[in-house]
Coordinates of C-alpha atoms in Angstrom, one line a residue:
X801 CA 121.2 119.6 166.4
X802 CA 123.1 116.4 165.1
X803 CA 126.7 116.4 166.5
X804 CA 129.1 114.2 164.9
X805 CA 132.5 112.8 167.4
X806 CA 135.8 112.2 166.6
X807 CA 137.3 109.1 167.0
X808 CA 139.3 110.2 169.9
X809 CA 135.8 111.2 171.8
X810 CA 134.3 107.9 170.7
X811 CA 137.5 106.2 172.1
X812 CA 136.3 108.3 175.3
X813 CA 132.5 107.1 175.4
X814 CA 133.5 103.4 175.6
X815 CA 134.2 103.8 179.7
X816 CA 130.2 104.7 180.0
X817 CA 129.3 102.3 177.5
X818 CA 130.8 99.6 179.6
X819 CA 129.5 100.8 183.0
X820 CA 125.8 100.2 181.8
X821 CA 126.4 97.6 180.4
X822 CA 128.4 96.1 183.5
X823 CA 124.7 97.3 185.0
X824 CA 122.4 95.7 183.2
X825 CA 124.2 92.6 182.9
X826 CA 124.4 92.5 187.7
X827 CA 120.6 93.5 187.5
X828 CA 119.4 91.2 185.1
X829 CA 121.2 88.2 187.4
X830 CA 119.8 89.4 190.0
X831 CA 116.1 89.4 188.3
X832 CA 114.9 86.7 190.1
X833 CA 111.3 85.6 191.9
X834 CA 110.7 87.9 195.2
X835 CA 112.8 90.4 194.5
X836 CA 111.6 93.9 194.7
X837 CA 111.9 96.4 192.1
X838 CA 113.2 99.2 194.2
X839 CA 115.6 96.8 195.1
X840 CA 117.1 96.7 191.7
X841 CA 117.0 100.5 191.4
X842 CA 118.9 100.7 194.9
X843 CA 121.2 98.4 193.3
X844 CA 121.6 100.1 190.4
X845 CA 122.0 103.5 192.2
X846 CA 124.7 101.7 194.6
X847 CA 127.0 100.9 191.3
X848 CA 126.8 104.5 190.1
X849 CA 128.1 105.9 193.2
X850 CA 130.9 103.3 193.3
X851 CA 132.0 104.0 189.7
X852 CA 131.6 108.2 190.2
X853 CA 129.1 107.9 187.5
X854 CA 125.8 110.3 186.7
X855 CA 122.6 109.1 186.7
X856 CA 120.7 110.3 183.6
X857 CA 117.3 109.1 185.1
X858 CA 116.7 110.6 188.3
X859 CA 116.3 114.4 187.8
X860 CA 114.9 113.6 184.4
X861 CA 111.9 115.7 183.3
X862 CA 110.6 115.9 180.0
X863 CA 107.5 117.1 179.1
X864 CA 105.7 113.9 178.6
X865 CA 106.5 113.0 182.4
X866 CA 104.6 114.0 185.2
X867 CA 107.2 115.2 187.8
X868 CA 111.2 114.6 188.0
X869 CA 111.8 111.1 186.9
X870 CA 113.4 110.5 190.5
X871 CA 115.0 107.0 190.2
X872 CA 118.1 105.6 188.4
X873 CA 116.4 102.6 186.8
X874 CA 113.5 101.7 184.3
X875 CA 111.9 98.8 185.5
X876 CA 108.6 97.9 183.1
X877 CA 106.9 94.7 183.9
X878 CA 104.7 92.7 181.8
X879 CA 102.2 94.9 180.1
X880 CA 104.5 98.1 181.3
X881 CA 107.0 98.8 178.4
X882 CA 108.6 101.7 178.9
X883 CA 109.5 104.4 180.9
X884 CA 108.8 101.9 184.4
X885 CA 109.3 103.8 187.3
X886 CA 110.4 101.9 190.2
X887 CA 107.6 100.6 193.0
X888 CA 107.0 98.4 195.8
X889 CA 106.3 95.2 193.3
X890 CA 108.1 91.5 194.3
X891 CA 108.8 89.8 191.1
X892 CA 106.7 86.7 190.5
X893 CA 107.3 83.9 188.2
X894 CA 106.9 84.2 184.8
X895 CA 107.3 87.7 184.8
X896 CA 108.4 89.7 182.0
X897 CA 110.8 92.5 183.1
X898 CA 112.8 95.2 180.7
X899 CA 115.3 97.4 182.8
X900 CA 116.2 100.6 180.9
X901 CA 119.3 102.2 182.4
X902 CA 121.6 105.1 181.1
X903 CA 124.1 107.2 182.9
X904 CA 126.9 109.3 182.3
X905 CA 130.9 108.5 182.9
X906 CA 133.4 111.4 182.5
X907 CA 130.7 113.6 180.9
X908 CA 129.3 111.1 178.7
X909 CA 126.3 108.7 177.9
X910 CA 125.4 105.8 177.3
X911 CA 122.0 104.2 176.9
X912 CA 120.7 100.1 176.8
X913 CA 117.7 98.3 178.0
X914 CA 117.2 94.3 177.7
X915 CA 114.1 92.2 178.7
X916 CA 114.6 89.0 180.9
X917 CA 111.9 86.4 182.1
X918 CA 111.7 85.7 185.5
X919 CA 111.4 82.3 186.9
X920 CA 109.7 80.4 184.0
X921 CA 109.3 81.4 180.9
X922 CA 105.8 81.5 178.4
X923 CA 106.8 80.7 174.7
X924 CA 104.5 83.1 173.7
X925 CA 107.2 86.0 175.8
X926 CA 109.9 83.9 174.4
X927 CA 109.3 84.2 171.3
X928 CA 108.3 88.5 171.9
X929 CA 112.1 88.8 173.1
X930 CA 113.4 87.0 170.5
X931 CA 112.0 89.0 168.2
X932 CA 112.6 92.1 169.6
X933 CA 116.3 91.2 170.2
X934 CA 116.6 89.6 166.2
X935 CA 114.9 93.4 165.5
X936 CA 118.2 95.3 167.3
X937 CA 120.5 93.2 165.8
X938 CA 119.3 94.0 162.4
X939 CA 118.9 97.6 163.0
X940 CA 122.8 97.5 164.3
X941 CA 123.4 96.0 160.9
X942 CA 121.9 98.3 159.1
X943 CA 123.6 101.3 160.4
X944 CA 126.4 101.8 158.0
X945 CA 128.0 104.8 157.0
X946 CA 126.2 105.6 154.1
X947 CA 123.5 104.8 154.5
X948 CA 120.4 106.4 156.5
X949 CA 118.4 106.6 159.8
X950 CA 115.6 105.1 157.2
X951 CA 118.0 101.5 156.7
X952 CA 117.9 101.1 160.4
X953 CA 114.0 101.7 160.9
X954 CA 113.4 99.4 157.8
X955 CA 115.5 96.8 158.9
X956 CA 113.9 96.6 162.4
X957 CA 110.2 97.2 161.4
X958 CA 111.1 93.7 158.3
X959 CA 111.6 91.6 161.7
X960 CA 108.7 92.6 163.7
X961 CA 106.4 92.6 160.9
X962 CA 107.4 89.4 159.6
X963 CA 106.6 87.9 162.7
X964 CA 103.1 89.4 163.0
X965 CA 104.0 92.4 165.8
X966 CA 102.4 96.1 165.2
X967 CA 105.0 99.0 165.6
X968 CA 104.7 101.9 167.7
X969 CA 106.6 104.9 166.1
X970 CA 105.5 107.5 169.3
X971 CA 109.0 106.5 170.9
X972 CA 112.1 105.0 169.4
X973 CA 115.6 105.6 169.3
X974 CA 117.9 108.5 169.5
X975 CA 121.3 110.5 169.7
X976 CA 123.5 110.1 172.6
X977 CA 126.3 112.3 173.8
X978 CA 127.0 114.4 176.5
X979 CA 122.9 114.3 177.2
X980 CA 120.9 111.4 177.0
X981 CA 118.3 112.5 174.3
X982 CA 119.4 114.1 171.1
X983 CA 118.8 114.3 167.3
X984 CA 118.3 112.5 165.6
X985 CA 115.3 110.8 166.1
X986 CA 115.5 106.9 164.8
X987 CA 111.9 105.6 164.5
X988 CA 111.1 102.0 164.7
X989 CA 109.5 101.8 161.0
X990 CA 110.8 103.9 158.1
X991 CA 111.7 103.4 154.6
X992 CA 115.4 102.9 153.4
X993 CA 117.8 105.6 151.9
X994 CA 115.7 108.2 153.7
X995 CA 116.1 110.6 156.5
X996 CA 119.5 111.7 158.0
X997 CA 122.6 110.3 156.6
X998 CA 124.6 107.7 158.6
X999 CA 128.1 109.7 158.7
X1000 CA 131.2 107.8 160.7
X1001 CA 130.8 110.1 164.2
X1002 CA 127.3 109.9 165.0
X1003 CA 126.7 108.2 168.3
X1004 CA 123.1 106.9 169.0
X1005 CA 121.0 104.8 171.0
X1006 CA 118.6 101.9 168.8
X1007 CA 115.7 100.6 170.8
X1008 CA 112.7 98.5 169.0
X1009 CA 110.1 97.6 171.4
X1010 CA 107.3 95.5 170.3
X1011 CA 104.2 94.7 172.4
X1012 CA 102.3 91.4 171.8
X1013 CA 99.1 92.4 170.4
X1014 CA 98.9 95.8 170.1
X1015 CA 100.6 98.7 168.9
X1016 CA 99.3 101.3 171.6
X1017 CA 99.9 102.7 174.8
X1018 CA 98.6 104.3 178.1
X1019 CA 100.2 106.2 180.8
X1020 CA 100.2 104.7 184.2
X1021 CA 98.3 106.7 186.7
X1022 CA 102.5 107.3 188.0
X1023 CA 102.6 110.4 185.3
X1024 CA 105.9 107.4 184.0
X1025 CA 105.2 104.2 183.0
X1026 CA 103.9 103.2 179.4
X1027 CA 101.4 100.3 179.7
X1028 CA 100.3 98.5 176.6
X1029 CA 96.0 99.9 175.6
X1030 CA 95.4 96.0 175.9
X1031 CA 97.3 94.6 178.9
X1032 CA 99.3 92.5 176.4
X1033 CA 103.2 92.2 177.3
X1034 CA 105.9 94.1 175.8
X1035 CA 109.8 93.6 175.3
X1036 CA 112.6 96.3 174.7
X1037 CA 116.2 96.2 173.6
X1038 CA 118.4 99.0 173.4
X1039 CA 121.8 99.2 172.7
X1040 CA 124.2 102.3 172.1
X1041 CA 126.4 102.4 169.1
X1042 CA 128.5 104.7 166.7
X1043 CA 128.8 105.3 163.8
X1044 CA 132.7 104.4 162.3
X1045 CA 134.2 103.9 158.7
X1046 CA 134.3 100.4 159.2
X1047 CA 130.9 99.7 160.4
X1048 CA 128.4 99.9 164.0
X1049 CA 130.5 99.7 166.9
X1050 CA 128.2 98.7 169.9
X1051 CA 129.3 100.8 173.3
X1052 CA 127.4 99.2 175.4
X1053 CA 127.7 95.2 175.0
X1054 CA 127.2 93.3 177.7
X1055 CA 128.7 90.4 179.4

């Protein structure tokens, strides 16, 4: 069910917004070579309990997971996309690492997810981010009110494509309110002026995520993480926004 807010429970998702934010923007600083991915997750898990926040990650268990999620973080490396789950890894240089993080603040959620390069960085991940990142912002543009879930996919799919990436539609983005997950589903290709309208009220989360040379994916032998079918690497951005008369307001912008 879609579930549009007014602009006084909008007002009220902008504290979560900024907490994960605030997150991602400690955790990708502290992305650096040697340092462990659990801890980023402890990290992460140590800002929740100062802020009284709810993690949405760590009894998280949908059907396409193998067991209770059981971390607050999303930590993919490389040829891991999504859905990393948190192991005994020491970043190395030239590393490609997406941390995917959403909680809940005051009964409500935000989502985001950004990909940073650790130590030195390979044009060819350089230029994957930038893509991906170009893909968000044009999928934030195109969600006016108006318009349709279609304009975003369109718009994000016209900046992968022109760059020469596949697109994986399996997983994209999504509503976000009081849960995490909700309707409706934003897929990362489309066609404009279809699928659900874009009314002023509708919160949701838009995440393109491209891999380098391929457009599909394996399960990890952890039940989680989402590896690329070719070992190529793979970047993510996610930011969440809503829907307003005058135009996408981002909730969760980062420093």
């Amino acid at each position: 069910m879609i579930e549009l807010r007014t602009p006084a429970e909008i007002e009220q998702m902008r504290p979560a917004g900024a907490f994960v934010g605030a997150v991602l923007t400690e955790l990708a600083s502290r992305a650096a070579v040697g340092v462990n991915l659990l801890k980023l997750d402890a990290i992460a898990h140590d800002m929740i309990r100062a802020r009284g926040a709810e993690s949405c990650y760590i009894t998280y268990h949908p059907s396409f997971g193998a067991s209770p999620f059981g971390k607050v973080l999303c930590t993919s490396v490389n040829d891991a996309v999504l859905h990393g789950l948190p192991h005994d890894y020491r970043l190395r240089d030239g590393d490609m690492l997406t941390l995917d993080f959403a909680a809940s603040v005051d009964g409500w959620v935000a989502d985001s997810a950004i990909t940073v390069i650790v130590g030195t960085p390979r044009p060819q991940d350089a230029r994957l981010i930038d893509t991906t990142t170009r893909a968000l912002d044009a999928g934030i543009a195109a969600a006016q009110p108006g318009g349709r879930v279609g304009d975003i996919s369109a718009a994000i799919a016209a900046v992968a494509l022109a760059d020469g990436y596949s697109i994986n539609t399996d997983f994209g983005g999504h509503g976000v309110g009081r849960t995490m997950h909700g309707d409706p589903h934003i897929p990362n290709n489309g066609r404009p002026g279809r699928g659900v309208h874009l009314d002023p009220g509708l919160v949701i989360a838009i995440e393109p995520w491209f891999l380098e040379s391929t457009n599909k994916i394996v399960t990890d032998r952890d039940g989680w993480t989402l590896r690329s079918a070719d070992g190529s690497r793979g970047a993510h951005m996610e930011h969440t926004i809503a829907i307003t008369p005058d135009g996408p307001l981002i909730l969760s912008a980062r420093a």
